[in-house]
Coordinates of C-alpha atoms in Angstrom, one line a residue:
Chain A
X1 CA 34.8 79.1 -67.1
X2 CA 34.8 74.7 -68.4
X3 CA 31.3 74.1 -66.3
X4 CA 31.4 71.8 -63.2
X5 CA 30.4 68.0 -63.6
X6 CA 27.7 67.1 -61.2
X7 CA 28.8 64.6 -59.2
X8 CA 25.4 64.7 -56.4
X9 CA 23.6 61.5 -56.3
X10 CA 26.3 58.6 -57.7
X11 CA 27.3 56.7 -55.5
X12 CA 31.0 56.0 -56.0
X13 CA 31.8 52.5 -56.3
X14 CA 34.1 52.1 -53.5
X15 CA 30.4 53.6 -51.4
X16 CA 28.5 49.9 -52.7
X17 CA 31.3 47.7 -51.5
X18 CA 31.8 48.8 -48.4
X19 CA 27.9 48.7 -48.5
X20 CA 27.5 45.1 -49.9
X21 CA 30.3 43.9 -47.7
X22 CA 28.0 45.9 -44.6
X23 CA 25.0 44.6 -45.2
X24 CA 25.7 40.4 -45.8
X25 CA 27.4 40.2 -42.3
X26 CA 24.5 42.7 -40.6
X27 CA 21.8 40.2 -42.4
X28 CA 24.2 37.0 -41.5
X29 CA 24.5 38.0 -37.9
X30 CA 20.5 38.8 -37.9
X31 CA 19.7 35.5 -38.4
X32 CA 21.6 34.1 -35.5
X33 CA 19.4 36.3 -32.7
X34 CA 16.9 33.6 -32.9
X35 CA 19.4 31.1 -31.8
X36 CA 20.4 32.9 -28.7
X37 CA 17.5 32.3 -27.0
X38 CA 16.9 28.1 -28.6
X39 CA 17.3 28.1 -24.3
X40 CA 14.1 29.8 -23.7
X41 CA 12.3 26.6 -25.6
X42 CA 14.5 23.9 -24.2
X43 CA 12.7 20.8 -25.0
X44 CA 12.8 19.5 -21.5
X45 CA 10.5 22.8 -20.0
X46 CA 8.7 21.7 -23.0
X47 CA 8.4 19.1 -21.6
X48 CA 8.2 19.1 -18.3
X49 CA 5.4 22.3 -18.7
X50 CA 2.9 19.2 -20.1
X51 CA 3.9 16.5 -18.0
X52 CA 2.7 19.2 -15.6
X53 CA -0.6 19.9 -17.6
X54 CA -1.1 16.3 -17.7
X55 CA -0.4 15.7 -14.2
X56 CA -3.7 18.6 -13.1
X57 CA -5.9 17.4 -15.6
X58 CA -5.6 13.9 -14.3
X59 CA -4.9 14.6 -10.0
X60 CA -7.6 17.7 -10.2
X61 CA -9.9 17.3 -12.6
X62 CA -13.6 14.2 -12.5
X63 CA -12.9 14.4 -17.2
X64 CA -16.2 15.6 -19.6
X65 CA -18.7 13.9 -19.5
X66 CA -18.8 14.6 -15.5
X67 CA -22.1 14.4 -14.9
X68 CA -24.7 13.1 -18.6
X69 CA -27.6 12.8 -18.1
X70 CA -26.7 9.2 -19.8
X71 CA -24.5 7.9 -19.1
X72 CA -23.2 10.0 -16.0
X73 CA -19.5 9.9 -15.2
X74 CA -16.8 9.1 -17.9
X75 CA -15.9 6.0 -16.5
X76 CA -19.3 4.5 -17.3
X77 CA -19.3 5.4 -21.3
X78 CA -19.0 1.8 -23.0
X79 CA -16.6 1.0 -25.2
X80 CA -18.2 1.1 -28.1
X81 CA -19.3 4.9 -27.3
X82 CA -15.8 5.6 -26.5
X83 CA -16.0 8.5 -29.0
X84 CA -18.0 10.5 -26.5
X85 CA -15.2 10.0 -23.8
X86 CA -13.9 13.9 -24.0
X87 CA -11.0 13.9 -21.6
X88 CA -10.2 11.8 -18.4
X89 CA -9.8 12.5 -14.7
X90 CA -9.9 11.1 -11.9
X91 CA -10.8 13.3 -8.7
X92 CA -14.1 12.5 -7.7
X93 CA -15.6 16.0 -7.7
X94 CA -14.0 19.5 -9.4
X95 CA -14.1 20.7 -5.0
X96 CA -11.8 17.4 -3.9
X97 CA -8.8 18.0 -6.0
X98 CA -6.6 15.0 -5.0
X99 CA -9.4 12.3 -3.7
X100 CA -9.7 10.0 -6.7
X101 CA -12.2 7.8 -8.2
X102 CA -11.5 3.7 -7.5
X103 CA -13.2 3.3 -10.0
X104 CA -12.4 5.9 -12.4
X105 CA -8.4 4.7 -12.1
X106 CA -9.9 1.0 -13.1
X107 CA -10.8 3.0 -16.0
X108 CA -8.4 5.1 -17.0
X109 CA -6.0 1.9 -17.2
X110 CA -7.2 -0.7 -18.2
X111 CA -5.7 -0.2 -21.9
X112 CA -8.6 -3.0 -23.7
X113 CA -10.9 -0.6 -24.0
X114 CA -8.7 2.2 -24.0
X115 CA -5.7 2.6 -26.5
X116 CA -2.7 3.5 -26.0
X117 CA -1.3 6.3 -27.5
X118 CA -4.0 7.7 -29.5
X119 CA -6.4 7.2 -27.2
X120 CA -4.6 9.5 -24.3
X121 CA -2.5 11.3 -25.7
X122 CA -6.6 13.4 -27.3
X123 CA -7.8 12.8 -24.0
X124 CA -5.2 13.4 -20.9
X125 CA -2.0 14.9 -22.3
X126 CA -3.8 17.2 -25.6
X127 CA -0.9 19.6 -27.8
X128 CA -0.3 19.0 -31.5
X129 CA 3.3 17.9 -31.1
X130 CA 2.8 13.4 -30.7
X131 CA 3.9 12.7 -27.3
X132 CA 5.5 9.4 -26.5
X133 CA 4.6 9.9 -22.4
X134 CA 3.7 6.7 -19.7
X135 CA 1.2 7.3 -16.8
X136 CA 1.5 5.2 -13.6
X137 CA 0.1 4.9 -10.0
X138 CA 1.6 3.5 -7.0
X139 CA -2.3 2.6 -4.8
X140 CA -1.4 1.7 -1.3
X141 CA -2.3 -1.8 -1.1
X142 CA -1.5 -2.7 -4.4
X143 CA 1.7 -4.7 -5.4
X144 CA 2.0 -3.2 -8.7
X145 CA 2.3 -0.3 -10.4
X146 CA -0.5 0.7 -12.6
X147 CA 1.0 2.1 -15.7
X148 CA 0.0 3.5 -18.8
X149 CA 2.6 4.1 -22.1
X150 CA 5.6 3.4 -23.2
X151 CA 9.3 2.5 -20.7
X152 CA 10.4 5.6 -19.7
X153 CA 14.0 7.3 -21.7
X154 CA 16.9 9.0 -20.7
X155 CA 15.3 12.4 -20.0
X156 CA 11.7 13.4 -19.8
X157 CA 9.6 15.8 -18.9
X158 CA 8.0 14.9 -15.2
X159 CA 5.2 15.5 -12.7
X160 CA 4.6 13.3 -9.6
X161 CA 0.9 14.1 -7.6
X162 CA 0.4 13.4 -4.1
X163 CA -3.3 11.2 -4.3
X164 CA -6.0 9.4 -2.1
X165 CA -8.2 7.6 -3.5
X166 CA -12.1 6.5 -2.1
X167 CA -12.1 3.6 -0.8
X168 CA -16.1 2.8 -0.5
X169 CA -18.0 2.1 3.5
X170 CA -18.5 -1.1 4.8
X171 CA -20.9 -2.1 7.2
X172 CA -19.9 -5.0 10.3
X173 CA -22.8 -7.0 12.0
X174 CA -21.5 -8.8 14.5
X175 CA -23.0 -10.5 17.6
X176 CA -22.5 -7.0 19.8
X177 CA -24.9 -4.8 16.8
X178 CA -27.4 -7.7 16.9
X179 CA -27.5 -7.8 20.3
X180 CA -27.3 -4.0 20.3
X181 CA -30.7 -3.2 18.3
X182 CA -32.4 -5.6 20.9
X183 CA -31.8 -3.1 24.4
X184 CA -30.9 -0.2 23.0
X185 CA -34.0 1.5 23.0
X186 CA -35.5 -0.9 25.9
X187 CA -36.1 0.9 29.8
X188 CA -33.7 0.4 32.1
X189 CA -34.7 -2.6 34.1
X190 CA -32.0 -4.1 36.1
X191 CA -31.3 -6.7 34.1
X192 CA -27.7 -6.5 32.3
X193 CA -28.4 -6.6 28.1
X194 CA -26.7 -9.7 28.5
X195 CA -28.7 -11.1 31.3
X196 CA -32.1 -10.8 29.5
X197 CA -30.9 -12.0 25.7
X198 CA -29.6 -15.2 28.0
X199 CA -33.4 -15.1 29.3
X200 CA -34.7 -14.8 25.7
X201 CA -32.9 -17.4 24.0
X202 CA -33.6 -19.9 26.4
X203 CA -37.4 -19.8 25.9
X204 CA -39.4 -21.8 23.5
X205 CA -38.6 -21.9 20.1
X206 CA -39.8 -18.7 18.1
X207 CA -40.4 -18.8 14.9
X208 CA -37.9 -20.3 12.1
X209 CA -38.9 -17.5 8.9
X210 CA -35.7 -14.1 10.6
X211 CA -36.0 -11.3 7.7
X212 CA -32.0 -9.4 8.1
X213 CA -32.9 -6.2 6.7
X214 CA -30.2 -3.1 5.5
X215 CA -31.9 -0.1 5.0
X216 CA -30.8 3.2 2.7
X217 CA -32.3 6.5 2.8
X218 CA -31.4 8.1 -0.3
X219 CA -32.0 11.8 0.8
X220 CA -30.1 11.5 4.3
X221 CA -26.7 10.0 2.1
X222 CA -27.2 12.7 -0.1
X223 CA -27.3 15.3 1.9
X224 CA -26.1 15.1 5.1
X225 CA -22.9 13.6 4.4
X226 CA -19.9 14.1 6.6
X227 CA -17.3 17.5 6.4
X228 CA -20.7 19.5 4.7
X229 CA -21.0 16.4 2.7
X230 CA -17.8 16.3 1.7
X231 CA -17.8 13.9 -1.8
X232 CA -14.7 12.6 0.0
X233 CA -16.5 11.2 2.7
X234 CA -19.6 10.5 1.1
X235 CA -21.9 7.5 0.8
X236 CA -23.3 9.0 -2.5
X237 CA -25.6 6.3 -3.8
X238 CA -25.8 8.4 -6.8
X239 CA -25.1 9.7 -10.3
X240 CA -22.3 10.1 -11.3
X241 CA -20.7 9.2 -7.7
X242 CA -22.7 6.0 -7.5
X243 CA -20.8 4.1 -4.2
X244 CA -20.7 0.6 -3.7
X245 CA -21.6 -0.7 -0.1
X246 CA -20.7 -4.0 1.4
X247 CA -22.7 -5.7 4.2
X248 CA -20.8 -7.9 6.3
X249 CA -23.4 -10.2 9.0
X250 CA -21.1 -12.6 10.5
X251 CA -21.4 -14.1 13.8
X252 CA -24.8 -15.8 12.6
X253 CA -24.3 -19.2 14.5
X254 CA -23.8 -17.2 18.2
X255 CA -26.8 -15.3 17.6
X256 CA -28.9 -18.5 17.8
X257 CA -29.8 -21.6 20.8
X258 CA -26.7 -23.3 19.8
X259 CA -24.2 -20.9 19.4
X260 CA -25.2 -19.8 23.3
X261 CA -25.0 -23.4 24.9
X262 CA -21.9 -23.6 22.7
X263 CA -20.7 -20.4 23.6
X264 CA -21.2 -21.3 27.2
X265 CA -20.2 -25.0 26.8
X266 CA -23.2 -27.4 27.0
X267 CA -24.1 -27.6 23.2
X268 CA -26.3 -30.4 23.9
X269 CA -28.8 -28.2 26.2
X270 CA -29.6 -26.5 23.0
X271 CA -31.6 -29.3 21.9
X272 CA -30.1 -30.6 19.1
X273 CA -27.4 -30.5 16.4
X274 CA -26.3 -26.7 15.1
X275 CA -29.4 -25.2 13.4
X276 CA -29.6 -25.5 10.1
X277 CA -29.3 -21.6 8.6
X278 CA -30.8 -21.5 5.1
X279 CA -30.3 -18.3 2.9
X280 CA -33.7 -18.5 1.4
X281 CA -34.4 -15.5 -0.4
X282 CA -32.9 -12.0 -1.0
X283 CA -35.1 -8.8 -2.1
X284 CA -34.2 -5.3 -2.7
X285 CA -37.2 -3.1 -2.5
X286 CA -38.1 1.1 -3.1
X287 CA -40.1 2.8 -1.8
X288 CA -40.3 6.5 -2.0
X289 CA -42.2 7.5 0.9
X290 CA -41.0 7.1 4.7
X291 CA -41.1 4.0 5.2
X292 CA -43.8 2.4 8.2
X293 CA -41.9 0.6 11.0
X294 CA -41.3 -2.5 10.0
X295 CA -40.5 -2.1 6.8
X296 CA -40.7 -6.6 6.2
X297 CA -39.5 -7.5 2.7
X298 CA -42.1 -6.7 0.4
X299 CA -44.2 -4.7 2.5
X300 CA -46.6 -1.2 1.3
X301 CA -45.0 1.5 0.2
X302 CA -42.0 -0.9 -0.4
X303 CA -41.7 -2.4 -4.4
X304 CA -39.9 -4.6 -4.9
X305 CA -37.0 -3.8 -7.6
X306 CA -34.9 -7.1 -7.3
X307 CA -36.2 -10.3 -5.9
X308 CA -34.9 -13.6 -8.5
X309 CA -32.9 -16.2 -7.7
X310 CA -29.9 -14.9 -9.7
X311 CA -28.0 -11.9 -7.8
X312 CA -27.8 -9.2 -10.5
X313 CA -24.3 -9.7 -11.7
X314 CA -22.4 -6.8 -10.0
X315 CA -23.7 -7.9 -6.9
X316 CA -21.6 -10.5 -5.4
X317 CA -22.9 -12.9 -2.4
X318 CA -20.4 -14.3 -0.3
X319 CA -20.8 -17.3 2.2
X320 CA -18.8 -18.0 5.3
X321 CA -15.9 -16.2 3.7
X322 CA -15.7 -17.8 0.9
X323 CA -14.4 -16.4 -2.1
X324 CA -16.7 -17.8 -4.8
X325 CA -19.6 -15.7 -4.9
X326 CA -22.6 -17.9 -5.1
X327 CA -24.8 -16.9 -8.4
X328 CA -28.4 -18.4 -7.5
X329 CA -30.5 -19.0 -5.0
X330 CA -32.7 -20.9 -6.5
X331 CA -32.5 -23.5 -3.3
X332 CA -31.9 -22.3 -0.7
X333 CA -27.6 -21.8 0.8
X334 CA -26.5 -22.9 3.9
X335 CA -24.9 -20.2 6.2
X336 CA -22.6 -20.9 8.8
X337 CA -21.4 -18.3 9.9
X338 CA -21.4 -14.8 7.8
X339 CA -22.3 -13.9 4.6
X340 CA -21.0 -11.1 2.7
X341 CA -23.1 -8.7 0.3
X342 CA -21.0 -6.3 -2.1
X343 CA -23.1 -4.2 -4.4
X344 CA -20.5 -2.2 -6.0
X345 CA -19.6 0.8 -7.2
X346 CA -21.1 2.3 -10.8
X347 CA -24.3 2.3 -12.8
X348 CA -25.3 -1.3 -12.6
X349 CA -25.1 -1.0 -8.1
X350 CA -27.1 1.1 -5.2
X351 CA -27.9 3.9 -7.8
X352 CA -30.3 1.3 -10.7
X353 CA -31.9 -0.3 -7.6
X354 CA -32.8 3.0 -6.7
X355 CA -33.8 3.8 -10.0
X356 CA -31.1 7.2 -9.8
X357 CA -33.9 8.1 -7.8
X358 CA -32.6 10.9 -4.2
X359 CA -35.2 10.3 -2.9
X360 CA -35.5 6.9 -2.2
X361 CA -35.5 4.7 0.3
X362 CA -34.2 1.8 -0.4
X363 CA -34.4 -1.8 1.5
X364 CA -32.4 -5.0 1.2
X365 CA -33.8 -7.8 3.2
X366 CA -32.0 -11.8 3.5
X367 CA -34.1 -13.6 4.3
X368 CA -32.4 -16.7 6.8
X369 CA -34.7 -20.2 6.7
X370 CA -34.1 -22.5 10.0
X371 CA -35.5 -26.5 10.2
X372 CA -39.3 -26.8 11.3
X373 CA -38.2 -27.9 14.8
X374 CA -35.1 -25.4 15.6
X375 CA -37.3 -22.3 15.9
X376 CA -35.0 -19.3 16.9
X377 CA -35.3 -15.3 18.3
X378 CA -32.2 -13.1 17.3
X379 CA -31.7 -13.9 13.7
X380 CA -33.4 -11.1 12.4
X381 CA -32.7 -7.1 12.9
X382 CA -36.8 -6.5 13.1
X383 CA -36.3 -4.6 16.7
X384 CA -33.8 -2.7 14.6
X385 CA -34.7 1.4 15.8
X386 CA -36.3 3.1 13.6
X387 CA -37.4 1.0 11.2
X388 CA -37.0 -2.9 12.2
X389 CA -33.5 -2.7 9.6
X390 CA -30.0 -2.1 10.3
X391 CA -29.4 1.9 9.1
X392 CA -27.0 1.9 7.0
X393 CA -25.5 5.8 7.5
X394 CA -22.6 8.1 9.1
X395 CA -22.5 7.0 12.1
X396 CA -19.3 5.4 12.3
X397 CA -20.6 2.7 15.4
X398 CA -22.7 1.3 12.4
X399 CA -20.5 1.7 9.6
X400 CA -17.3 1.4 8.7
X401 CA -16.9 5.1 7.0
X402 CA -15.4 5.8 3.1
X403 CA -11.8 5.4 3.9
X404 CA -8.6 7.5 1.5
X405 CA -6.4 5.1 0.7
X406 CA -3.0 6.9 -0.8
X407 CA -1.5 6.6 -4.0
X408 CA 1.8 8.9 -6.0
X409 CA 0.7 9.6 -9.6
X410 CA 3.2 10.1 -12.3
X411 CA 3.7 11.2 -15.9
X412 CA 6.2 10.9 -18.2
X413 CA 6.4 12.9 -21.7
X414 CA 9.4 12.8 -24.1
Chain B
X1 CA 35.3 68.4 -56.2
X2 CA 33.5 64.7 -55.3
X3 CA 32.7 66.0 -51.7
X4 CA 33.2 62.6 -49.7
X5 CA 31.2 63.3 -46.6
X6 CA 28.9 60.8 -45.0
X7 CA 29.9 58.2 -47.2
X8 CA 31.1 54.8 -46.2
X9 CA 34.5 53.3 -47.8
X10 CA 35.5 49.5 -48.3
X11 CA 37.8 49.5 -45.2
X12 CA 35.1 50.3 -43.1
X13 CA 32.7 48.2 -45.1
X14 CA 35.1 45.8 -43.3
X15 CA 35.9 46.9 -40.0
X16 CA 32.3 46.7 -39.4
X17 CA 31.6 43.3 -41.0
X18 CA 35.0 41.9 -38.6
X19 CA 33.5 43.1 -35.2
X20 CA 29.7 42.4 -35.9
X21 CA 31.0 38.4 -36.6
X22 CA 34.1 38.6 -33.5
X23 CA 30.8 39.8 -31.1
X24 CA 28.1 37.0 -32.6
X25 CA 31.3 34.5 -32.1
X26 CA 32.4 35.3 -28.6
X27 CA 28.2 35.3 -27.8
X28 CA 27.3 31.6 -29.2
X29 CA 30.6 30.2 -28.1
X30 CA 30.1 30.9 -24.6
X31 CA 28.9 27.5 -23.0
X32 CA 25.4 28.2 -22.5
X33 CA 23.4 29.9 -22.3
X34 CA 21.0 30.0 -18.7
X35 CA 17.4 30.7 -19.0
X36 CA 15.7 32.0 -15.7
X37 CA 13.2 28.2 -16.5
X38 CA 15.4 26.6 -16.6
X39 CA 15.9 26.2 -12.3
X40 CA 12.0 27.7 -12.1
X41 CA 10.2 24.1 -13.4
X42 CA 12.4 22.2 -10.9
X43 CA 11.6 24.1 -8.2
X44 CA 8.2 24.4 -8.8
X45 CA 8.1 20.5 -8.9
X46 CA 9.4 20.1 -5.1
X47 CA 6.5 23.0 -4.9
X48 CA 3.9 20.5 -6.1
X49 CA 5.5 18.1 -3.8
X50 CA 5.2 20.1 -0.8
X51 CA 2.2 20.8 -1.1
X52 CA 0.5 17.8 -2.5
X53 CA 2.1 16.2 0.7
X54 CA 0.9 18.7 3.4
X55 CA -2.7 19.0 1.6
X56 CA -2.8 14.8 1.9
X57 CA -1.8 14.9 5.5
X58 CA -3.6 17.9 6.6
X59 CA -7.0 15.5 5.4
X60 CA -8.6 12.8 7.4
X61 CA -8.9 9.1 5.9
X62 CA -12.2 8.9 7.0
X63 CA -15.0 11.0 8.4
X64 CA -14.2 10.0 11.4
X65 CA -10.7 10.6 12.4
X66 CA -8.4 13.5 12.5
X67 CA -6.1 13.8 9.5
X68 CA -2.4 13.0 10.1
X69 CA -1.1 16.5 10.4
X70 CA -4.3 18.0 12.7
X71 CA -2.8 14.8 14.9
X72 CA 0.6 16.1 14.5
X73 CA 0.0 19.8 15.8
X74 CA -2.2 18.8 19.0
X75 CA 0.8 16.8 20.1
X76 CA 1.8 18.2 22.9
X77 CA 5.4 16.1 23.1
X78 CA 7.6 18.3 20.6
X79 CA 9.6 14.7 20.3
X80 CA 7.3 12.1 19.6
X81 CA 4.9 15.6 17.2
X82 CA 8.9 16.0 15.2
X83 CA 8.8 12.0 14.9
X84 CA 5.6 11.4 14.0
X85 CA 5.8 14.6 11.8
X86 CA 9.1 13.5 10.4
X87 CA 7.6 9.8 8.8
X88 CA 4.7 10.8 7.5
X89 CA 5.8 13.9 6.0
X90 CA 8.5 11.7 4.2
X91 CA 6.6 9.0 3.6
X92 CA 4.4 10.9 1.3
X93 CA 7.0 13.2 -0.2
X94 CA 9.2 10.3 -1.4
X95 CA 7.0 8.1 -2.2
X96 CA 7.4 7.1 -6.1
X97 CA 5.4 4.8 -8.0
X98 CA 8.3 3.7 -9.5
X99 CA 10.5 1.3 -6.8
X100 CA 13.5 3.9 -6.2
X101 CA 11.6 6.1 -3.3
X102 CA 13.2 9.8 -3.7
X103 CA 15.2 12.0 -1.0
X104 CA 14.5 15.1 -0.3
X105 CA 15.0 17.4 3.0
X106 CA 13.4 19.4 4.9
X107 CA 12.7 21.7 7.9
X108 CA 9.3 22.3 9.2
X109 CA 7.4 25.0 11.5
X110 CA 4.8 26.6 13.0
X111 CA 3.9 30.3 13.0
X112 CA 1.0 31.4 15.6
X113 CA -0.5 34.1 16.1
X114 CA 0.3 34.5 20.3
X115 CA -3.4 36.6 21.6
X116 CA -1.9 36.9 24.8
X117 CA 1.9 38.8 24.2
X118 CA 0.7 42.1 22.5
X119 CA -0.5 40.0 19.6
X120 CA 2.3 39.2 18.3
X121 CA 3.5 36.6 15.4
X122 CA 5.4 33.7 16.8
X123 CA 6.6 30.1 15.8
X124 CA 8.3 27.3 16.4
X125 CA 10.3 24.0 15.2
X126 CA 7.9 20.9 15.0
X127 CA 11.3 18.8 13.0
X128 CA 14.0 18.9 9.9
X129 CA 16.0 16.2 8.8
X130 CA 18.8 18.3 7.5
X131 CA 20.6 21.9 8.1
X132 CA 20.1 24.5 5.7
X133 CA 24.1 25.3 5.5
X134 CA 23.2 28.1 2.8
X135 CA 24.4 26.7 -0.3
X136 CA 20.8 24.8 -0.8
X137 CA 18.2 25.9 -2.8
X138 CA 14.7 25.5 -1.1
X139 CA 11.2 25.4 -2.1
X140 CA 8.6 27.3 0.8
X141 CA 5.1 25.2 1.3
X142 CA 2.6 25.8 3.6
X143 CA -1.0 24.5 5.1
X144 CA -3.3 26.5 7.5
X145 CA -4.3 23.9 10.1
X146 CA -7.0 24.4 12.2
X147 CA -6.4 22.2 15.2
X148 CA -7.6 22.3 19.4
X149 CA -4.6 23.4 21.2
X150 CA -3.3 25.3 24.1
X151 CA -1.2 27.9 22.7
X152 CA 1.7 29.1 24.7
X153 CA -0.6 33.0 26.9
X154 CA -3.7 30.3 26.9
X155 CA -4.8 28.5 29.2
X156 CA -7.9 26.5 28.2
X157 CA -7.0 24.2 24.9
X158 CA -8.9 25.9 21.6
X159 CA -10.2 25.2 17.9
X160 CA -6.7 27.5 16.6
X161 CA -5.7 28.4 12.7
X162 CA -2.2 28.0 13.3
X163 CA 0.3 27.8 9.7
X164 CA 2.3 25.0 8.6
X165 CA 5.3 25.7 7.0
X166 CA 8.3 23.5 5.4
X167 CA 11.2 24.6 3.5
X168 CA 12.7 22.0 0.7
X169 CA 14.9 21.3 -1.1
X170 CA 17.4 18.6 -2.4
X171 CA 21.2 17.9 -2.4

């Protein structure tokens, strides 16, 4: 019997050829499969997501650092130390999404301090891929759109946020409010306020030096804001908010005897021409105790924080609606009608005047002097309740409260 | 004799390769592959704009005034309220940083709880600037508003929470 040839375990050549062809085709098809899912990671979706992320960071985040012990917010960090700015964010605080801070916007769109694209890419756009982008904001009342970045290409990822920008408060003190100080707390004796005013203004000439004070209670301002102390409506002089204020005192001429008689058509009865009203000094005094009444300038417990002939750099003083600020009071400045004192937002404003101490009582006193022959009565705030100063607080009858302006923030990424 | 069971021959190998390649060709040559994400992103952008617009309308511009949206809800004259909502809402959703405003369409309604009528939920139309014909692809955005309002079934003006619901779409 012939032994049977044992072919078990051998591969036939035919099988080898067929299997090779199958495997080559299989591998080829397998490498094509990832291409089927290209649509899932398409570029435009990726760009939209990055634009959305940047939009959220800018509109809803206050940035980092937000409340640094030495700087306050990132917007106060000087250009030399801009490496300390970790993340941009334009919101006032974490609790106020879409409500933006004007100082943060100013700093963010100031491309002399931050350089496009690197400074912005690492602090607002993020990601490993070197995206190009354009960030712009249009603010109600501004003629031009502010923007950072390159011109837009044909196709880009896009995010649009509707925001509000907080404007500082201001006080407009006019004849009505000055009169209000005099008569509001007096008992009704049957005489009208105007009648009392007219009688007094025609009595013997009064003093020739008149302190006109504005009073800010930082504790009250930082704890008793509207809407449960919502930062959007607060007047907060303390870091990191550091809001600014504007005090407009108008109708100064009408508070004098001359103004009164001019208004009644008999200027000669005032006993001479318009009294020379001079602004001779501005004192800023601070106390951490409840002030006495009245807190005349330089009166205990207040102590001076600002009593120089030159005004500190951020404070701006405008006389008679002029457009050029007065920088020195070394000689008294003549005032015909109005004085406007602007203390802008920022670390050199109210926060530094009050030593960034939330228990501060701050008193800003403008001292007006008249010429010796024309004393008068009402050019001052000494009768205002309760401290002999105009109180700058959350009463809309006294202070025009912080105002939110509309804005549109757009982020384009490609 | 060679056992041929389980063997693959050249001709079958060719056939399998051809079938796989033909299938791949068919799939790849389809004009484009739509993924759900494509439409989702533009929906999200629309939703974002609508939510922002309602939120900004419900934010008072100053501490001593009501929010525009609250004032609109409290307006008893339906025509006046619709006109005010139309102007304000379109101002917001169409505003862009560039020069060309957007062109969005919406339909807004207010939903409230009717306390007396068996505790049901009722609604009434607020304003719209386009008809939903069915071909559009709207997104829905909402905002709760607390307004001093006299709702049907009540005799007094009282603070009530109502839901402003807006359908927003692009042509």
